PDB file of C-alpha atoms in Angstrom:
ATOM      1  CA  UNK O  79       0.000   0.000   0.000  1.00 59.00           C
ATOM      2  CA  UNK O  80       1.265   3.256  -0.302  1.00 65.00           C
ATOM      3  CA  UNK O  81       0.012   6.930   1.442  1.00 69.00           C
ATOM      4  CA  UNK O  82       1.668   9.120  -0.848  1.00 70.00           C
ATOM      5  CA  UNK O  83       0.484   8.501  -3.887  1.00 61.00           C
ATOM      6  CA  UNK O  84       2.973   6.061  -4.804  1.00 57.00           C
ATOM      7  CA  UNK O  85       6.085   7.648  -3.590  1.00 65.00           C
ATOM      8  CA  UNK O  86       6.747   5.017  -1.743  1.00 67.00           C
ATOM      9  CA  UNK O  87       5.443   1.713  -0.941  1.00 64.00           C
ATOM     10  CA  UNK O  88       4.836  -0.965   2.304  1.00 66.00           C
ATOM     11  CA  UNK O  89       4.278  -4.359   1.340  1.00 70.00           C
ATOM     12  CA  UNK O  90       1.841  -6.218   2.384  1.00 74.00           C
ATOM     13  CA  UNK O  91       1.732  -9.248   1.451  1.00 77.00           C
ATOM     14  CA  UNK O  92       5.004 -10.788   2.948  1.00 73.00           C
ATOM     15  CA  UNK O  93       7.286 -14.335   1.759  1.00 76.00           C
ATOM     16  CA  UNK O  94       5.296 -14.894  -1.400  1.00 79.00           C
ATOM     17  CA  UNK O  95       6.193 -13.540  -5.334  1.00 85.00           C
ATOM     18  CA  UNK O  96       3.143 -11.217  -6.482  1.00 85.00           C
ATOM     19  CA  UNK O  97       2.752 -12.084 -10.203  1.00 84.00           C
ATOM     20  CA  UNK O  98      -0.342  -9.796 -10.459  1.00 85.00           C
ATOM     21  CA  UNK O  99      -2.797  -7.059  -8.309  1.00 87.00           C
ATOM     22  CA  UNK O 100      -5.991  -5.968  -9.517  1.00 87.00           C
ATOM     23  CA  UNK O 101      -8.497  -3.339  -8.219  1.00 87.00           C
ATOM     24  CA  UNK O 102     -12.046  -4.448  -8.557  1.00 84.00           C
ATOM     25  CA  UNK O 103     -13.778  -1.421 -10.674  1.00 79.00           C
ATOM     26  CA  UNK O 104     -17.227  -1.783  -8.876  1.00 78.00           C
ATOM     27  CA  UNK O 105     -15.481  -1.785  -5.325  1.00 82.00           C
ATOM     28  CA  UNK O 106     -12.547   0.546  -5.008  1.00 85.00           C
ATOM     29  CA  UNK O 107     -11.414  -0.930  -1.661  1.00 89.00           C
ATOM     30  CA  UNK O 108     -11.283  -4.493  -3.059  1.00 89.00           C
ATOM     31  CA  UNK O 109      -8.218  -5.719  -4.791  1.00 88.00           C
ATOM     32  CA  UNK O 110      -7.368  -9.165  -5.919  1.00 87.00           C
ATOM     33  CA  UNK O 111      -3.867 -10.440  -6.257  1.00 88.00           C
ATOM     34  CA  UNK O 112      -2.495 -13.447  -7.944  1.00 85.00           C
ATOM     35  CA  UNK O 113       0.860 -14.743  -5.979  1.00 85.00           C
ATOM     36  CA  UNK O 114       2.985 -18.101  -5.802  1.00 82.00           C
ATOM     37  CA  UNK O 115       0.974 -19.319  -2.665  1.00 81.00           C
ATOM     38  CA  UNK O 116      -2.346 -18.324  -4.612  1.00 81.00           C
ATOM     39  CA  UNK O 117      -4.866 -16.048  -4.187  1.00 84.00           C
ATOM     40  CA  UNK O 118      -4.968 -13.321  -2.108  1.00 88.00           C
ATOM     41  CA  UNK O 119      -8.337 -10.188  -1.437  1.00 90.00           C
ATOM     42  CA  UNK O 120      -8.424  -7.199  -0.133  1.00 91.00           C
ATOM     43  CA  UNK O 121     -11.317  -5.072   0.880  1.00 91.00           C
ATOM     44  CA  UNK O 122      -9.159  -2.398   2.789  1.00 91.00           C
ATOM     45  CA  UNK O 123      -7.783  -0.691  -0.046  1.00 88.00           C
ATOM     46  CA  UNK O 124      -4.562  -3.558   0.382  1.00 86.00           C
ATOM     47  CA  UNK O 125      -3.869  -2.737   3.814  1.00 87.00           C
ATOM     48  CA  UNK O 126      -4.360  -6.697   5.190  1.00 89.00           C
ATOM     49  CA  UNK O 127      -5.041  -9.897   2.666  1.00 90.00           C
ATOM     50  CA  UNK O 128      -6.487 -12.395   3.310  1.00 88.00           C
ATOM     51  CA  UNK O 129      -6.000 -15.458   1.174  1.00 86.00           C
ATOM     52  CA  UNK O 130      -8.649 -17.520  -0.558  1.00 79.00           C
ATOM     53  CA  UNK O 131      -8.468 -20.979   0.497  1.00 75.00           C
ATOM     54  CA  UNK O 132      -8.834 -24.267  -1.592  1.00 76.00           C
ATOM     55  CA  UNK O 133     -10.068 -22.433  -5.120  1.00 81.00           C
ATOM     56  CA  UNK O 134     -12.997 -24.807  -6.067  1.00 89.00           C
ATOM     57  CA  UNK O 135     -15.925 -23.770  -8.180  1.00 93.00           C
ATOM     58  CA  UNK O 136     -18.966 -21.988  -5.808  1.00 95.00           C
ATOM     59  CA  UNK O 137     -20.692 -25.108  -6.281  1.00 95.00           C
ATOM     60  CA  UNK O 138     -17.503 -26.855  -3.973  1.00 92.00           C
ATOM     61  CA  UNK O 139     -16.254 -29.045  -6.949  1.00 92.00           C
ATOM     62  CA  UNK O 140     -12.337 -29.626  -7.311  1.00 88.00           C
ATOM     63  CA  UNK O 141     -10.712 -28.515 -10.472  1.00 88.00           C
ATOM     64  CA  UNK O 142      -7.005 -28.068 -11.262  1.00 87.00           C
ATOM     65  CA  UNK O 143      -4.721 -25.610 -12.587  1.00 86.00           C
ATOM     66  CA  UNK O 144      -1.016 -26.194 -13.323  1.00 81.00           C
ATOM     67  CA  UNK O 145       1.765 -24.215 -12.059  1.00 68.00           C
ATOM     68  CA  UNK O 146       1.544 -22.477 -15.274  1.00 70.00           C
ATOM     69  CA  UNK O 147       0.520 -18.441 -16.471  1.00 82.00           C
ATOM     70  CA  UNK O 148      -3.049 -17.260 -15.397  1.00 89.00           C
ATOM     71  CA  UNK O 149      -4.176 -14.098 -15.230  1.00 92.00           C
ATOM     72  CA  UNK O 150      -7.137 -12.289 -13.182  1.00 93.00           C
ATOM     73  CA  UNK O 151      -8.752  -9.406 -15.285  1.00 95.00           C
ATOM     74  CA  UNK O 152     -11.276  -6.792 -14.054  1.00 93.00           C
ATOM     75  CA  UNK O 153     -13.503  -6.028 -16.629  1.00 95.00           C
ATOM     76  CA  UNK O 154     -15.044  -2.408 -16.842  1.00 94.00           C
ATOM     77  CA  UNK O 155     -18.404  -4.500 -16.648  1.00 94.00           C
ATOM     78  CA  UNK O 156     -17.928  -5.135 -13.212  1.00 93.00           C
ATOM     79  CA  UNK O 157     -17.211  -8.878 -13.838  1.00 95.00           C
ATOM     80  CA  UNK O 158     -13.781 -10.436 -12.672  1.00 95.00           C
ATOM     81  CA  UNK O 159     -12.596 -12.832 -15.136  1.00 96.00           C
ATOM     82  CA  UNK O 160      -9.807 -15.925 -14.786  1.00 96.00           C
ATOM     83  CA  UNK O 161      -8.118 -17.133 -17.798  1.00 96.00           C
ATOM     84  CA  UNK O 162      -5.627 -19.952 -17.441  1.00 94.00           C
ATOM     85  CA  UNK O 163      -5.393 -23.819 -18.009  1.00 93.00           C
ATOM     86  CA  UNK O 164      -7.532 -26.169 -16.208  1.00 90.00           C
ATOM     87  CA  UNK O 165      -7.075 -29.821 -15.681  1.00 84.00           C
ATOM     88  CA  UNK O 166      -9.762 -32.535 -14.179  1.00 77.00           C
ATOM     89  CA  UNK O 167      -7.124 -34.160 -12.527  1.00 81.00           C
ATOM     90  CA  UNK O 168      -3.753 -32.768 -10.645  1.00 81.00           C
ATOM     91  CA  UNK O 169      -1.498 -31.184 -12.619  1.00 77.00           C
ATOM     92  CA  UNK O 170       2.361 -32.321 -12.920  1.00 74.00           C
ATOM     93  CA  UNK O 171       3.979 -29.334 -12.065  1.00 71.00           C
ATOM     94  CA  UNK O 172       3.414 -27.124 -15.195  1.00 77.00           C
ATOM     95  CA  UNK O 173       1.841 -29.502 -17.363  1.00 79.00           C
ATOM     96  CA  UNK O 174      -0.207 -30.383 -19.274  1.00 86.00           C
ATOM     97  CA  UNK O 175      -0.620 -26.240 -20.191  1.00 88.00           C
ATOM     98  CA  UNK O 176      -3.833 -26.471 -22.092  1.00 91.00           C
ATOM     99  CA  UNK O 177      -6.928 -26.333 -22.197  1.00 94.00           C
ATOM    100  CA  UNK O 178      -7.299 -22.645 -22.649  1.00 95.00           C
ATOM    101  CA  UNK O 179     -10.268 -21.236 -20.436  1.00 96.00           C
ATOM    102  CA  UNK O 180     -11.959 -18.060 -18.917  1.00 97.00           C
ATOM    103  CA  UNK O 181     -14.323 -17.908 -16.425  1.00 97.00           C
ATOM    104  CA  UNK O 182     -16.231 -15.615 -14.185  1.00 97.00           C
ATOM    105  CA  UNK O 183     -15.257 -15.206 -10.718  1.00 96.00           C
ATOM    106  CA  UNK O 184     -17.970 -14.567  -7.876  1.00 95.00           C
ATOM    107  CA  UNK O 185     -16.330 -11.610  -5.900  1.00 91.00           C
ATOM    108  CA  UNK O 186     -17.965 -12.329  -2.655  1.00 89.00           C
ATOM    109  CA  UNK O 187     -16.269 -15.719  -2.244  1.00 89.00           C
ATOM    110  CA  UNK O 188     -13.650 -15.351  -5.096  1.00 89.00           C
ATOM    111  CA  UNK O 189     -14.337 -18.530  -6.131  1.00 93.00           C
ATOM    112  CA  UNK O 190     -14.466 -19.402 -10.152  1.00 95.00           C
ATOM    113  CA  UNK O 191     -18.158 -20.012 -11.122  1.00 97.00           C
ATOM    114  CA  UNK O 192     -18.218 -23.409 -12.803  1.00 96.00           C
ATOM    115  CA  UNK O 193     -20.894 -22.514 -15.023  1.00 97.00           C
ATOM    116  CA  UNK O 194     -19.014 -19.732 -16.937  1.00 97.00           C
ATOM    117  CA  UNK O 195     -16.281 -21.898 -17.490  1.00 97.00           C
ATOM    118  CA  UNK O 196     -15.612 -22.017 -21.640  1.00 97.00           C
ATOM    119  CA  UNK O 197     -12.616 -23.522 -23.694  1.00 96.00           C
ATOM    120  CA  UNK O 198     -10.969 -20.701 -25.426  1.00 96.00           C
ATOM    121  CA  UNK O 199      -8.736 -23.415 -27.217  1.00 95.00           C
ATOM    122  CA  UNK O 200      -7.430 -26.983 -26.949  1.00 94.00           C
ATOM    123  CA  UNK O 201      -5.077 -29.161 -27.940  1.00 93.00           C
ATOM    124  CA  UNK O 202      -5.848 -30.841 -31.338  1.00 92.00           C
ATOM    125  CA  UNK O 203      -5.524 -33.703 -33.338  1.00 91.00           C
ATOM    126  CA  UNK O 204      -2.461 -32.346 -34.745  1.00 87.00           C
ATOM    127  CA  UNK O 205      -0.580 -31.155 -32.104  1.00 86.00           C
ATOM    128  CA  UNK O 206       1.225 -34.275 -31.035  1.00 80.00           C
ATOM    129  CA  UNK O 207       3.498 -34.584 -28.188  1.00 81.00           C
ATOM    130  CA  UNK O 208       4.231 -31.348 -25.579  1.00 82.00           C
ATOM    131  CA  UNK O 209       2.078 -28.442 -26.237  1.00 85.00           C
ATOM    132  CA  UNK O 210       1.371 -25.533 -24.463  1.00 86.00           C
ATOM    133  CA  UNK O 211      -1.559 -22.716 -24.415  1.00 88.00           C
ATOM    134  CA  UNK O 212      -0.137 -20.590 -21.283  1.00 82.00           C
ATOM    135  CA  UNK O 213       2.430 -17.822 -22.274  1.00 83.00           C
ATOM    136  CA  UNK O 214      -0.237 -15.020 -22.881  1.00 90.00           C
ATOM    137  CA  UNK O 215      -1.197 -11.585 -22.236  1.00 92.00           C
ATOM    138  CA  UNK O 216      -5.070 -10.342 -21.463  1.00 95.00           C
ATOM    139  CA  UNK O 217      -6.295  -7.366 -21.726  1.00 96.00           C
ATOM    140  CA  UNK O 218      -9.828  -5.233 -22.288  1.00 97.00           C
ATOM    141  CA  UNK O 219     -10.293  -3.460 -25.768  1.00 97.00           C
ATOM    142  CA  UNK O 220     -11.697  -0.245 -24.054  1.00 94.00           C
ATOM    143  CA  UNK O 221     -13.780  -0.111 -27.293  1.00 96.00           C
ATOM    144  CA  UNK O 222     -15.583  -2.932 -27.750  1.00 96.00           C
ATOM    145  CA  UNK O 223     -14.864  -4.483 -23.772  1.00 96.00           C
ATOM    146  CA  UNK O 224     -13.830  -7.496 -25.936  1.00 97.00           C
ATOM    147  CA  UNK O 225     -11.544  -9.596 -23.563  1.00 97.00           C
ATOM    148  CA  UNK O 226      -8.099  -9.504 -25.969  1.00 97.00           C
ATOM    149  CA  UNK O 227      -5.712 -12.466 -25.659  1.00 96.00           C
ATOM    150  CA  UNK O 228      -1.941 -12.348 -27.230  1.00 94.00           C
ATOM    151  CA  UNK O 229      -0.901 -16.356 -27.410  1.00 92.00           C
ATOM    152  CA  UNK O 230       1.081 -18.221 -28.887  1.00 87.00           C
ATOM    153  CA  UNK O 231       0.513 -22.271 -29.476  1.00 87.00           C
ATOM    154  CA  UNK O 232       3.601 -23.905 -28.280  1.00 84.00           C
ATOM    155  CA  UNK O 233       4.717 -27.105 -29.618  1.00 78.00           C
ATOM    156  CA  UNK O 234       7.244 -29.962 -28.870  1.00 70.00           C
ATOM    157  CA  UNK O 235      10.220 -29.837 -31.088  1.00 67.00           C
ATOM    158  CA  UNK O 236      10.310 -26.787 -32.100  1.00 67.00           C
ATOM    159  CA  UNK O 237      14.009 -24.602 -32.015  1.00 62.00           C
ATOM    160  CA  UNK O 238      13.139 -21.004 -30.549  1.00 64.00           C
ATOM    161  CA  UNK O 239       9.617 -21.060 -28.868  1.00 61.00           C
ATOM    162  CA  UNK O 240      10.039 -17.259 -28.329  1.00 65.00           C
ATOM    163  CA  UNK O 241       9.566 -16.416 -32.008  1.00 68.00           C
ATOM    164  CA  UNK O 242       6.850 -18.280 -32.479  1.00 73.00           C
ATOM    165  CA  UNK O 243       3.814 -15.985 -34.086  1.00 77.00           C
ATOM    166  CA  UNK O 244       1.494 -14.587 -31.181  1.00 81.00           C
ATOM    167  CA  UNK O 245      -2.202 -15.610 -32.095  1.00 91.00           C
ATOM    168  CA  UNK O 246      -4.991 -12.855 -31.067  1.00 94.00           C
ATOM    169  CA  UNK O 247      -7.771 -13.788 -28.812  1.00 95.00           C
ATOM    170  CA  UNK O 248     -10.938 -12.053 -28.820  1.00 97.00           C
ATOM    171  CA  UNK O 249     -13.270 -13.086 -26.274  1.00 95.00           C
ATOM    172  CA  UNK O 250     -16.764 -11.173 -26.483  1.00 88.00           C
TER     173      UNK O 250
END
């Protein structure tokens, strides 16, 4: 948190890496923060976290997500969206890195509602071997509020993964 506009800062959430904080637009106390040990809420404006246990669906169902990229987005709508991988059984560290889904998550509990869970992409028929759907970017097209996804499909064997063509997303 910080009471100087950002001069300088106090952190608050101690002994685990922050990969991402987000401020919820309908609540401007409420933040949300993706971190190593998972995820963390805020309704104090990030003074104290507290972190959201065992991330099921609100309906208490298991699901799975690898130790691979995610991302929380707050949409100007109001809705907080996840987009990662998720897996019916536990993962294997980072793998496997696909499906590709979003879903909604409820802000009260901050739990991912099952329901608006949707495959963005998969792994095919063709893609034999590793494959990946994970190293991606998210954003909101302030235009259209079309969810906008930079990817790229990563696939065994290949020399320089990094220069692989990024594939755009857009999720209405």
């Amino acid at each position: 948190t910080s009471n100087d506009a950002g001069a300088t800062w106090v952190r608050r959430l101690a002994d685990t890496q922050v990969y991402e904080i987000q401020q919820d637009p309908a609540v401007s106390d409420v933040f949300w923060a993706a971190t190593s040990s998972g995820v963390y809420k805020s309704t104090d404006g990030g003074k104290t976290w507290s972190k959201v246990e065992e991330w099921t669906y609100t309906d208490g169902r298991a699901f799975f997500s690898p130790a691979s990229c995610s991302q929380l987005l707050a949409h100007s709508s109001g809705v907080l969206f996840w987009l990662g991988n998720i897996t019916p059984v536990n993962a294997h560290g980072n793998g496997p890195r696909y499906p590709f889904v979003v879903g909604v998550v409820d802000r009260s509990s901050g739990l991912l509602i099952r329901q608006t869970v949707r495959i963005i992409d998969d792994k095919g028929p063709k893609d034999v071997g590793q494959f990946g759907l994970s190293n991606f970017s998210a954003r909101e097209d302030r235009q259209t509020g079309a969810i906008l996804v930079h990817m790229a499909r990563l696939k065994e064997g290949e020399k320089d993964w990094r220069h692989r063509d990024a594939l755009l997303y857009r999720i209405a």
